[in-house]
Coordinates of C-alpha atoms and ligand atoms in Angstrom, one line a residue:
M1 CA 0.0 0.0 0.0
R2 CA 1.2 3.5 -0.8
W3 CA 1.3 5.8 2.1
T4 CA 0.2 8.8 0.0
R5 CA -3.0 6.9 -0.9
S6 CA -3.7 5.8 2.7
L7 CA -5.2 7.2 5.8
I8 CA -2.3 6.8 8.3
P9 CA -2.6 9.9 10.6
T10 CA 0.4 9.5 12.8
L11 CA 0.8 12.0 15.6
K12 CA 3.9 13.4 17.4
E13 CA 1.9 14.2 20.6
E14 CA 0.2 11.6 22.7
P15 CA -3.5 12.0 23.6
A16 CA -3.7 14.1 26.7
E17 CA -6.0 11.8 28.7
A18 CA -4.1 8.5 27.8
E19 CA -2.3 6.6 30.5
A20 CA -1.8 3.1 29.1
V21 CA 1.1 2.8 26.7
S22 CA -1.1 0.9 24.2
H23 CA -3.6 3.7 24.2
K24 CA -0.9 6.3 23.5
L25 CA 0.8 4.3 20.8
M26 CA -2.3 3.1 19.0
V27 CA -3.6 6.6 18.7
R28 CA -0.2 8.0 17.8
A29 CA 0.4 5.3 15.1
G30 CA -2.9 6.2 13.5
L31 CA -4.7 2.8 14.3
V32 CA -7.7 4.2 16.1
R33 CA -9.6 7.4 17.0
Q34 CA -12.0 8.0 19.8
L35 CA -15.5 9.1 18.9
A36 CA -16.8 9.3 22.4
A37 CA -16.0 7.8 25.8
G38 CA -15.3 4.1 25.1
I39 CA -16.3 4.3 21.5
Y40 CA -13.7 4.0 18.8
V41 CA -13.2 4.2 15.1
T42 CA -10.8 1.6 13.7
L43 CA -8.6 3.2 11.0
P44 CA -7.1 1.2 8.1
L45 CA -3.9 0.0 9.8
G46 CA -5.9 -0.9 12.9
Q47 CA -8.4 -2.7 10.7
R48 CA -5.6 -4.8 9.2
V49 CA -4.4 -5.8 12.7
M50 CA -8.0 -6.8 13.6
E51 CA -8.3 -8.8 10.4
K52 CA -5.1 -10.7 11.2
I53 CA -6.3 -11.5 14.7
N54 CA -9.7 -12.4 13.3
A55 CA -8.2 -14.9 10.8
I56 CA -6.1 -16.6 13.5
I57 CA -9.1 -17.0 15.8
R58 CA -11.3 -18.3 12.9
E59 CA -8.7 -20.8 11.9
E60 CA -8.3 -22.1 15.4
M61 CA -12.1 -22.2 16.1
N62 CA -12.6 -24.1 12.9
R63 CA -9.8 -26.5 13.8
I64 CA -11.7 -27.6 17.0
G65 CA -14.9 -28.1 15.0
G66 CA -16.5 -24.7 15.6
Q67 CA -19.2 -23.5 13.2
E68 CA -19.4 -19.8 12.5
I69 CA -22.8 -18.2 12.8
T70 CA -24.0 -14.6 13.3
M71 CA -26.5 -13.7 16.0
P72 CA -28.2 -10.3 16.2
V73 CA -27.0 -7.4 18.3
L74 CA -30.6 -6.3 19.0
H75 CA -32.5 -8.6 21.4
P76 CA -36.1 -8.7 22.7
A77 CA -36.2 -8.2 26.5
E78 CA -38.2 -11.4 26.9
L79 CA -35.2 -13.5 26.2
W80 CA -33.3 -12.0 29.1
Q81 CA -36.3 -12.0 31.3
Q82 CA -36.6 -15.7 30.8
T83 CA -33.2 -16.4 32.3
G84 CA -33.5 -13.7 34.9
R85 CA -30.5 -11.7 33.7
W86 CA -32.8 -8.8 32.7
T87 CA -32.9 -7.9 36.4
T88 CA -29.5 -9.4 37.7
I89 CA -27.5 -7.4 35.1
G90 CA -27.7 -3.8 36.1
E91 CA -26.7 -0.6 34.2
E92 CA -24.1 -2.4 32.1
M93 CA -26.9 -3.4 29.7
F94 CA -28.0 -0.9 27.0
R95 CA -31.9 -1.0 27.0
L96 CA -34.2 0.6 24.5
Y97 CA -37.8 0.5 23.1
D98 CA -38.8 -0.1 19.5
R99 CA -41.5 1.9 17.8
G100 CA -44.1 -0.5 19.0
K101 CA -43.0 0.2 22.6
R102 CA -41.5 -3.3 22.9
Q103 CA -38.6 -3.4 25.3
M104 CA -35.3 -4.4 23.7
C105 CA -31.7 -4.5 24.6
L106 CA -28.3 -4.6 22.9
G107 CA -26.4 -7.9 23.3
M108 CA -23.6 -7.8 25.8
T109 CA -23.1 -11.6 25.4
H110 CA -25.2 -14.3 23.7
E111 CA -26.0 -17.3 26.1
E112 CA -29.7 -16.4 25.8
V113 CA -29.8 -16.4 22.0
V114 CA -27.8 -19.6 21.8
A115 CA -30.1 -21.4 24.3
W116 CA -33.1 -20.0 22.3
L117 CA -31.7 -21.4 19.1
A118 CA -30.8 -24.7 20.7
A119 CA -34.3 -25.1 22.1
R120 CA -35.7 -24.9 18.5
E121 CA -33.0 -26.7 16.5
I122 CA -31.6 -29.5 18.7
R123 CA -33.9 -32.5 19.0
S124 CA -32.0 -35.5 20.1
Y125 CA -28.7 -36.8 21.4
R126 CA -27.8 -37.4 17.7
D127 CA -27.6 -33.6 17.2
L128 CA -25.0 -33.2 19.9
P129 CA -22.2 -32.1 20.5
Q130 CA -22.1 -28.7 18.7
I131 CA -19.8 -25.7 18.9
W132 CA -21.2 -22.5 17.5
Y133 CA -19.2 -19.3 17.3
Q134 CA -19.4 -15.7 16.0
I135 CA -17.0 -12.8 15.7
Q136 CA -19.3 -9.9 16.4
T137 CA -19.9 -6.6 18.1
K138 CA -20.9 -6.5 21.8
L139 CA -22.3 -3.4 23.6
R140 CA -21.8 -2.8 27.3
D141 CA -22.3 0.4 29.2
E142 CA -19.1 0.0 31.1
A143 CA -18.8 2.0 34.3
R144 CA -15.3 3.1 33.5
P145 CA -14.4 2.9 29.9
K146 CA -10.7 3.6 29.8
S147 CA -7.2 2.7 28.6
G148 CA -8.0 3.1 24.9
V149 CA -9.4 -0.1 23.3
L150 CA -8.7 -2.2 26.4
R151 CA -12.1 -1.4 27.8
T152 CA -14.7 0.1 25.5
R153 CA -18.4 0.2 25.3
E154 CA -18.6 -1.2 21.9
F155 CA -16.1 -4.0 21.0
V156 CA -15.7 -7.0 18.8
M157 CA -15.7 -10.4 20.6
K158 CA -15.3 -13.9 19.4
D159 CA -17.8 -15.8 21.5
S160 CA -18.4 -19.5 21.2
Y161 CA -20.8 -21.8 22.9
S162 CA -20.6 -25.6 23.3
L163 CA -23.6 -27.8 23.5
D164 CA -23.4 -31.3 25.0
R165 CA -25.4 -34.2 26.4
D166 CA -23.5 -34.3 29.7
E167 CA -20.7 -33.0 31.9
A168 CA -18.2 -35.4 30.2
G169 CA -19.0 -33.8 26.8
L170 CA -18.6 -30.3 28.3
E171 CA -15.3 -31.3 29.8
K172 CA -14.0 -32.3 26.3
N173 CA -15.2 -29.1 24.7
Y174 CA -13.8 -27.0 27.5
E175 CA -10.4 -28.7 27.1
L176 CA -10.6 -28.2 23.3
H177 CA -11.2 -24.5 23.8
K178 CA -8.4 -24.2 26.3
E179 CA -6.0 -25.7 23.8
A180 CA -7.4 -23.5 21.0
Y181 CA -7.0 -20.4 23.2
C182 CA -3.4 -21.2 24.0
R183 CA -2.7 -21.6 20.2
I184 CA -4.5 -18.3 19.4
F185 CA -2.6 -16.2 22.0
T186 CA 0.7 -17.8 21.2
R187 CA 0.2 -17.2 17.5
C188 CA -0.7 -13.6 18.2
G189 CA 2.7 -13.2 20.0
L190 CA 1.3 -12.8 23.5
S191 CA 2.9 -14.1 26.7
F192 CA 0.0 -15.2 28.9
H193 CA -1.1 -17.4 31.8
A194 CA -4.3 -19.5 31.9
V195 CA -5.5 -19.0 35.5
E196 CA -8.4 -20.2 37.7
S197 CA -11.1 -17.5 37.9
D198 CA -14.5 -16.7 39.4
P199 CA -17.4 -17.4 37.0
G200 CA -19.2 -14.3 38.2
M201 CA -22.5 -13.5 36.4
M202 CA -22.0 -16.4 34.0
G203 CA -22.5 -18.9 36.7
G204 CA -21.2 -22.5 36.8
A205 CA -18.0 -24.1 38.3
V206 CA -14.5 -22.7 38.4
A207 CA -13.6 -21.0 35.1
H208 CA -10.3 -20.0 33.5
E209 CA -9.1 -16.6 32.3
F210 CA -6.3 -16.0 29.9
M211 CA -4.2 -13.2 31.3
A212 CA -1.5 -11.3 29.5
P213 CA 1.0 -9.7 31.9
S214 CA 1.0 -5.9 31.6
E215 CA 1.1 -2.9 33.9
A216 CA -2.0 -1.6 32.1
G217 CA -4.1 -4.5 33.2
E218 CA -7.0 -4.2 35.7
D219 CA -6.6 -7.6 37.2
E220 CA -4.0 -9.3 39.4
I221 CA -3.1 -13.0 39.5
A222 CA -1.2 -15.1 41.9
L223 CA 1.4 -17.5 40.5
C224 CA 3.3 -20.2 42.3
D225 CA 7.1 -20.3 41.6
R226 CA 7.2 -24.1 42.1
C227 CA 4.0 -25.8 41.0
S228 CA 1.4 -24.9 38.3
Y229 CA -1.0 -23.1 40.7
S230 CA -2.2 -19.8 39.3
A231 CA -5.4 -17.9 40.0
N232 CA -7.0 -14.6 39.8
V233 CA -6.5 -12.9 43.2
E234 CA -10.3 -12.7 43.5
L235 CA -10.2 -16.4 44.0
A236 CA -6.6 -17.2 44.9
V237 CA -5.9 -18.8 48.3
S238 CA -2.6 -18.7 50.1
R239 CA -1.0 -19.5 53.4
P240 CA 0.4 -16.3 54.8
R241 CA 3.8 -16.4 56.5
R242 CA 3.5 -18.1 60.0
P243 CA 4.6 -15.8 62.8
T244 CA 6.3 -17.0 66.0
F245 CA 3.4 -17.5 68.4
T246 CA 3.5 -16.9 72.1
T247 CA 1.3 -18.7 74.6
W248 CA -0.1 -15.6 76.3
D249 CA -2.9 -16.0 78.9
L250 CA -6.0 -13.9 78.4
E251 CA -5.4 -10.5 79.9
E252 CA -6.7 -7.0 79.5
I253 CA -3.9 -4.4 78.9
A254 CA -4.0 -0.7 78.7
T255 CA -3.0 0.7 75.3
P256 CA -3.4 4.5 75.8
G257 CA -3.5 6.4 72.5
A258 CA -2.9 3.2 70.4
G259 CA -5.7 2.6 68.0
T260 CA -4.3 1.4 64.7
I261 CA -2.5 -2.0 64.3
E262 CA 0.7 -0.1 63.8
E263 CA 0.3 1.9 67.0
V264 CA -0.6 -1.1 69.0
C265 CA 2.3 -3.1 67.7
R266 CA 4.8 -0.3 68.4
F267 CA 3.4 0.2 71.9
L268 CA 3.5 -3.6 72.7
Q269 CA 6.7 -4.3 70.7
I270 CA 5.0 -7.1 68.8
D271 CA 4.8 -8.5 65.2
P272 CA 1.6 -7.2 63.4
A273 CA 0.9 -10.9 62.5
L274 CA 0.2 -11.4 66.3
T275 CA -2.8 -9.0 66.2
I276 CA -6.3 -9.3 65.0
K277 CA -7.7 -6.6 62.8
S278 CA -11.4 -6.3 63.5
L279 CA -13.6 -4.6 60.9
L280 CA -17.2 -3.7 61.6
L281 CA -19.1 -4.0 58.3
I282 CA -22.6 -3.3 57.3
T283 CA -24.3 -5.8 55.0
T284 CA -27.9 -6.0 53.8
D285 CA -28.5 -8.4 56.7
G286 CA -27.1 -5.9 59.2
P287 CA -23.7 -5.6 61.0
L288 CA -21.0 -8.1 60.8
L289 CA -17.5 -8.3 62.3
A290 CA -14.8 -9.4 59.9
L291 CA -11.5 -10.5 61.3
L292 CA -8.1 -10.7 59.7
R293 CA -4.6 -11.0 60.9
G294 CA -3.1 -7.6 61.5
D295 CA -0.6 -8.0 58.6
Q296 CA -3.3 -9.0 56.2
Q297 CA -5.8 -7.0 54.0
L298 CA -9.4 -7.8 53.4
H299 CA -10.3 -8.9 49.9
E300 CA -13.7 -7.2 49.4
K301 CA -14.8 -9.4 46.5
K302 CA -14.1 -12.7 48.4
L303 CA -16.1 -11.4 51.3
A304 CA -18.9 -10.1 49.0
K305 CA -19.2 -13.7 47.6
L306 CA -20.0 -14.9 51.1
V307 CA -22.1 -12.2 52.6
G308 CA -23.1 -9.9 49.7
E309 CA -22.0 -6.3 49.3
A310 CA -20.6 -4.9 52.5
R311 CA -19.4 -1.4 53.5
S312 CA -17.4 -0.1 56.5
A313 CA -19.4 1.0 59.4
H314 CA -19.4 4.7 60.3
R315 CA -18.2 5.9 63.7
D316 CA -21.7 6.3 65.1
E317 CA -22.6 2.8 63.9
I318 CA -19.6 1.4 65.7
L319 CA -20.7 3.2 68.9
T320 CA -24.2 1.9 68.5
Y321 CA -23.3 -1.8 67.9
L322 CA -20.2 -2.1 70.0
R323 CA -20.3 0.9 72.4
V324 CA -16.6 1.6 71.7
G325 CA -14.5 3.9 69.4
P326 CA -12.9 2.5 66.2
G327 CA -9.5 2.0 67.9
S328 CA -10.5 -0.8 70.3
I329 CA -12.9 -3.1 68.4
G330 CA -12.5 -6.8 69.1
P331 CA -14.4 -10.1 68.8
V332 CA -14.5 -11.2 72.5
G333 CA -18.0 -11.0 74.1
V334 CA -19.5 -9.5 71.0
D335 CA -23.1 -10.5 70.1
L336 CA -22.8 -10.0 66.3
P337 CA -22.1 -12.5 63.5
I338 CA -18.3 -12.9 63.1
I339 CA -16.4 -14.1 60.0
A340 CA -12.7 -14.8 60.5
D341 CA -9.9 -15.4 58.0
E342 CA -8.5 -19.0 57.9
S343 CA -5.1 -17.6 58.9
L344 CA -6.4 -17.0 62.5
R345 CA -7.2 -20.7 63.2
E346 CA -3.8 -21.1 64.8
G347 CA -2.3 -19.0 67.5
R348 CA -3.2 -16.4 70.2
Y349 CA -3.5 -12.8 69.5
V350 CA -3.8 -9.2 70.6
A351 CA -7.3 -7.8 69.8
G352 CA -9.4 -4.8 70.7
A353 CA -11.1 -5.1 74.1
N354 CA -14.3 -3.2 73.1
K355 CA -13.3 -0.7 75.8
D356 CA -11.6 2.5 74.8
G357 CA -7.8 2.6 75.4
F358 CA -7.7 -1.2 76.1
H359 CA -6.8 -4.4 74.2
L360 CA -6.9 -8.1 75.1
R361 CA -3.8 -10.1 74.9
G362 CA -4.0 -13.9 74.5
V363 CA -7.2 -14.0 72.5
W364 CA -7.7 -17.5 71.2
P365 CA -9.9 -17.7 68.1
G366 CA -12.4 -20.6 68.3
I367 CA -12.1 -20.6 72.1
H368 CA -12.8 -17.1 73.2
F369 CA -15.2 -16.4 70.3
Q370 CA -16.9 -18.6 67.7
P371 CA -16.5 -17.3 64.1
R372 CA -17.5 -18.5 60.7
W373 CA -14.2 -19.5 59.1
A374 CA -13.5 -18.4 55.5
D375 CA -10.7 -17.2 53.2
I376 CA -11.2 -13.5 53.1
H377 CA -7.6 -12.2 52.9
Q378 CA -5.8 -10.7 49.9
V379 CA -3.0 -12.9 48.7
S380 CA 0.2 -11.0 48.8
N381 CA 3.7 -11.4 47.3
G382 CA 5.7 -14.1 49.2
D383 CA 2.6 -15.9 50.7
Q384 CA 3.0 -19.7 50.6
C385 CA 1.2 -21.6 47.8
P386 CA -1.9 -23.6 48.9
H387 CA -0.6 -26.7 47.2
C388 CA 3.1 -26.8 47.7
E389 CA 6.1 -25.3 49.5
G390 CA 6.6 -22.7 46.8
S391 CA 5.8 -19.0 47.2
L392 CA 3.3 -16.9 45.4
R393 CA 4.1 -13.9 43.2
I394 CA 1.4 -11.3 42.3
E395 CA 1.4 -10.1 38.7
R396 CA -0.8 -7.4 37.0
V397 CA -2.5 -8.6 33.9
I398 CA -4.9 -7.9 31.1
E399 CA -7.7 -10.4 30.7
V400 CA -7.7 -11.3 27.0
G401 CA -10.1 -14.3 27.1
N402 CA -12.0 -16.6 29.3
I403 CA -13.8 -19.9 29.3
F404 CA -16.8 -20.9 31.4
R405 CA -18.6 -24.2 32.2
L406 CA -22.2 -23.0 32.2
G407 CA -23.8 -26.4 32.8
T408 CA -27.6 -26.1 32.5
K409 CA -28.0 -22.6 33.9
Y410 CA -29.3 -21.3 30.6
S411 CA -30.8 -24.4 29.0
V412 CA -33.2 -25.0 31.8
P413 CA -35.0 -21.7 31.8
M414 CA -34.9 -21.5 28.0
K415 CA -36.1 -25.1 27.7
A416 CA -33.2 -26.2 25.6
V417 CA -33.5 -29.9 25.9
Y418 CA -32.7 -33.1 23.9
L419 CA -34.1 -36.6 23.8
S420 CA -31.8 -39.4 25.0
E421 CA -31.7 -42.9 23.3
A422 CA -34.3 -44.0 25.8
G423 CA -36.6 -41.1 24.8
D424 CA -36.1 -39.2 28.1
E425 CA -35.7 -35.4 28.0
Y426 CA -32.6 -33.7 29.4
P427 CA -31.4 -30.2 29.5
I428 CA -28.4 -29.4 27.1
V429 CA -25.1 -28.9 29.0
M430 CA -23.5 -25.7 27.8
G431 CA -20.1 -23.9 27.8
S432 CA -19.3 -20.3 26.9
Y433 CA -16.0 -18.9 25.7
G434 CA -14.9 -15.3 24.9
I435 CA -12.0 -13.4 23.4
G436 CA -11.7 -9.7 22.9
L437 CA -10.0 -8.9 19.6
A438 CA -9.0 -5.3 20.3
R439 CA -7.8 -6.4 23.7
I440 CA -5.4 -8.8 22.0
A441 CA -4.1 -6.0 19.8
A442 CA -3.7 -3.6 22.8
A443 CA -2.1 -6.3 25.0
A444 CA 0.4 -7.1 22.1
V445 CA 1.3 -3.4 22.0
E446 CA 1.7 -3.3 25.8
Q447 CA 4.1 -6.3 25.7
H448 CA 6.0 -5.3 22.5
H449 CA 7.1 -1.7 22.3
D450 CA 10.0 0.5 23.1
D451 CA 10.5 4.3 23.5
L452 CA 10.2 4.8 19.8
G453 CA 7.0 2.9 19.2
I454 CA 5.3 -0.4 18.6
I455 CA 7.2 -3.6 17.7
W456 CA 4.5 -5.8 16.2
P457 CA 4.6 -9.6 16.5
S458 CA 4.8 -10.4 12.8
A459 CA 1.6 -12.5 12.8
I460 CA -0.6 -9.5 13.6
A461 CA 1.4 -6.7 12.1
P462 CA -0.6 -4.5 9.7
F463 CA 2.1 -5.0 7.1
Q464 CA 5.2 -7.1 7.1
L465 CA 7.6 -4.6 5.5
H466 CA 8.1 -0.9 5.5
L467 CA 9.7 0.4 2.3
L468 CA 11.3 3.7 2.9
P469 CA 13.0 5.8 0.2
V470 CA 14.7 8.7 2.0
N471 CA 14.2 11.3 -0.7
M472 CA 11.3 11.1 -3.2
R473 CA 12.5 14.3 -4.9
D474 CA 15.6 12.4 -6.2
Q475 CA 14.1 11.0 -9.4
K476 CA 16.6 8.0 -9.7
M477 CA 15.9 7.0 -6.1
G478 CA 12.2 7.3 -6.6
E479 CA 12.4 5.0 -9.6
L480 CA 14.4 2.4 -7.8
A481 CA 12.0 2.4 -4.9
E482 CA 9.0 2.1 -7.3
A483 CA 10.6 -0.9 -9.0
L484 CA 11.4 -2.5 -5.6
Y485 CA 7.8 -1.9 -4.5
S486 CA 6.4 -3.8 -7.5
Q487 CA 8.8 -6.7 -7.0
L488 CA 7.9 -7.0 -3.3
Q489 CA 4.2 -7.0 -4.3
Q490 CA 4.8 -9.7 -6.9
A491 CA 6.6 -11.7 -4.2
G492 CA 3.5 -11.5 -2.1
I493 CA 5.2 -9.5 0.7
E494 CA 2.7 -7.2 2.4
T495 CA 4.4 -3.8 2.0
L496 CA 3.7 -0.3 3.2
Y497 CA 5.5 2.0 0.8
D498 CA 6.3 5.4 2.3
D499 CA 6.2 7.3 -1.0
R500 CA 5.6 10.6 0.8
D501 CA 7.7 13.6 0.0
E502 CA 8.8 14.1 3.6
R503 CA 12.0 14.6 5.4
A504 CA 14.0 11.4 6.0
G505 CA 13.9 12.1 9.8
V506 CA 10.1 12.2 9.8
K507 CA 9.8 9.0 7.8
F508 CA 12.2 7.1 10.1
K509 CA 10.4 8.3 13.2
D510 CA 7.1 7.1 11.7
A511 CA 8.6 3.8 10.7
D512 CA 9.7 3.2 14.3
L513 CA 6.3 4.3 15.6
L514 CA 4.3 2.0 13.3
G515 CA 6.7 -0.9 14.2
L516 CA 6.4 -3.2 11.1
P517 CA 8.8 -6.2 11.5
L518 CA 11.2 -5.3 8.7
R519 CA 12.2 -2.0 7.0
I520 CA 14.0 -1.6 3.7
T521 CA 15.7 1.8 3.2
V522 CA 16.5 3.1 -0.2
G523 CA 19.0 5.9 0.1
T524 CA 22.1 7.5 -1.3
R525 CA 24.0 4.3 -0.8
T526 CA 21.6 2.6 -3.1
L527 CA 22.4 5.1 -5.8
R528 CA 26.1 5.0 -5.2
E529 CA 26.8 1.3 -4.5
G530 CA 23.5 -0.5 -5.3
M531 CA 22.9 -1.5 -1.7
V532 CA 19.8 -1.2 0.4
D533 CA 19.5 -1.3 4.2
L534 CA 17.4 -4.1 5.8
K535 CA 16.5 -3.4 9.4
T536 CA 14.7 -5.6 11.8
R537 CA 12.4 -3.5 14.1
K538 CA 12.7 -5.9 17.1
T539 CA 16.5 -6.2 17.3
A540 CA 17.4 -3.0 15.5
K541 CA 19.9 -5.1 13.5
E542 CA 20.8 -3.7 10.1
A543 CA 22.3 -5.4 7.1
Q544 CA 23.4 -4.0 3.7
I545 CA 22.1 -6.1 0.9
P546 CA 22.7 -5.7 -2.9
L547 CA 19.5 -4.3 -4.4
P548 CA 18.8 -7.4 -6.7
E549 CA 18.9 -9.6 -3.6
A550 CA 16.6 -7.4 -1.5
V551 CA 13.4 -9.3 -2.1
S552 CA 14.8 -12.8 -1.3
A553 CA 16.7 -11.5 1.7
A554 CA 13.5 -9.9 3.0
R555 CA 11.5 -13.1 2.5
T556 CA 14.1 -15.1 4.4
L557 CA 14.3 -12.6 7.3
L558 CA 10.5 -12.4 7.5
S559 CA 10.0 -16.1 7.7
R560 CA 12.7 -16.3 10.4
L561 CA 10.8 -13.5 12.3
A562 CA 7.5 -15.3 11.9
N563 CA 8.9 -18.4 13.5
S564 CA 10.8 -16.7 16.3
Ligands
ATP601 P1 -13.7 -7.8 32.2 O1 -13.6 -8.5 33.5 O2 -12.5 -7.2 31.7 O3 -14.9 -6.8 32.2 P2 -15.5 -9.8 31.3 O4 -15.3 -10.8 32.3 O5 -16.6 -8.9 31.4 O6 -14.2 -8.9 31.2 P3 -16.4 -11.4 29.1 O7 -17.8 -10.9 29.3 O8 -16.2 -12.8 29.5 O9 -15.4 -10.4 29.9 O10 -15.9 -11.2 27.7 C1 -14.9 -12.0 27.0 C2 -13.8 -11.2 26.5 O11 -14.2 -10.0 25.9 C3 -12.9 -10.7 27.6 O12 -11.9 -11.6 28.0 C4 -12.2 -9.5 27.0 O13 -11.1 -9.9 26.2 C5 -13.3 -8.9 26.1 N1 -13.9 -7.8 26.7 C6 -14.8 -7.8 27.7 N2 -15.3 -6.6 28.0 C7 -14.6 -5.7 27.1 C8 -14.6 -4.3 26.9 N3 -15.4 -3.5 27.6 N4 -13.8 -3.8 26.0 C9 -13.0 -4.6 25.2 N5 -13.0 -5.9 25.4 C10 -13.7 -6.5 26.3
MG602 MG1 -16.9 -6.9 32.2

C-alpha cells in the first residue's frame, strides 16, 4: 500500500488523557480514533491488525470443530427476562424501546440467544455435540471505559458456545477451547497465563481466564514459583507467613493512645501478625464483624461472595453496635455474627477489648469467640502456595479471554432440551468462551514496544515490510523504490510503501512508531553502491544487501521472524 493513498494519521503528541502505553501508541500510530467515551473508530492500519487476529481466531475455532454463525445485536427483552438476567444485570446493559414500545436490549453476550436457538433446533442426542461461534460486536455500558481499546463500550468479541449431552462432553469441549485459546494467544505473539477464575455473572463451576502480563491491566493474578498453581487474586488462596506465636494467657492491657494496628504493635513491641484486625461492616443483613490477621488485608470481593455487598461502618454505627470507638474493636464478648480469616485458626493474638484505650492479649480464636471461618484475605507477594512449599508472586495482567462451564444454567430456563436414546428429556449442557479482539491488539502493544513505538509480532502486524526511500525528490531514487515496491508486491510480501515527499527524519520516526517487522531503506548508498538497508524492528539489527537480492533477503528474514 502507498502511504500517499492511505489514511495513516500519525501523531507526534500523545493524547492528553491517555495513561496506558497501548492507548498512546495506538492513537499516535494512527490505528484508532476515539469518537466518544469508550467508542472508537478503527482506522485502516488498525483494521488490518484486527483482520489478522480475526483470521487466526477463525482458523483455530474451525480446527476444533466450531461452526461460524452470526447472532443479532438487537435482542427482545423477553429472552433475558426468561433467564432472569434482565434484572440481575444492572446498568451495564443498554436497553431501549422499539416503535411499538416493545422493550429491547443490545447484546452484551449471547448465552440467551444460543439457548433459544438450541431449544428450537436441537432435538435428540444425535444432534450433539455442537460448537457455535461468532465474531461480532458487543455493547456494554461499562462503568469506567478507559485505557483506549482495552475497555470500550462497543467492541468485537469472538464468543463461542458448546452444547453437550452431559458433563463429560462439556469437559471435552472445555479442554478443546483451552487448547485453541493457547494456540491463538501464542500465535498472536502474547505471553500469557491461563488461570483459575471466578465465573461471576456467567455462573457455573471454576472457570479460566487468559491473562497477558502488563502494567496496564486491571486484574491481578497469583502465580506459584514451584507448581502450576495460578489464579485470579479474587479467588486465589494462600497460606500467609507463619509468625512465632506466644502462649499468652488472656489478659486486658491498657494501650493508651494506640488505635491502629501499627500503633498497638509499636506500643507492645510485637509483630503485626500477632494481632487481630477487626472490621465492623454493614451488609444488607445488618452488622458483621470481619477478622483478619493484623498484617493481612481484606479482599472485598471474596467477602462479598460470602455475605453480599458490605461497607465499612461509620463511627456512630460502631458506637451503637459495640459501644466503643474504632481503635479498640474486638471479637470477644460480641453479640454479632463474626467471620474470621482462615489464617487466624492457629495462635493467640492481641485484639481490641471493646473498651476505649484497652486491648486483650492472649485471644484464642475458636475458644474465646466462635466465628464462621473463611478465606477473606488478599493474597500478597511471598505468601505460601496452597498446594506446595513454593511461594506466590502477584502479577498485574490484562484479561484477553475466558472460558466458562455453564452447565444447564441457561438451557433449563430456556427449555433447551434433547431426547436421549431411551426417549427421556434432558437439558443441554453448555459452555461459553470469549475473546476480545482489540484487547489482544492492545495487549500485544503493551508487551511489545520501546521508547520509539510499537514492535508488532509479525503474525498480527498490519504490514510485514516498510519500504522507505529517503528522498522522493531524487528521481533516480524514486524509480528504484517504485521498482522494488512492485517486486515486493509480486513476491506477495505485504508492503507499506512510504512514498511521501517528507524529510527522512520524519519517515524514520514514523517507521519506528508503526513498528512493522522489517524495513528496507532506499538511500544515497543505493544510488552509489547499489545496496539497500534491511533493518529488523525488534532487534534494530541492520544489514546492507545488494538491491537485486533485497526481495529474497526480505523473504528469508520475514520467515525467520515469523517463526521466532
Ligand atoms: P472484564 O472483566 O475485563 O470486564 P469480562 O469478564 O466482562 O471482562 P467477558 O464478558 O467474559 O469479559 O468477555 C470476554 C472477553 O471480551 C474478555 O476476556 C475481553 O477480552 C473482552 N472484553 C470484555 N469486555 C470488554 C470491553 N469492555 N472492551 C473490550 N474488550 C472486552
Ligand atoms: Mg466486564
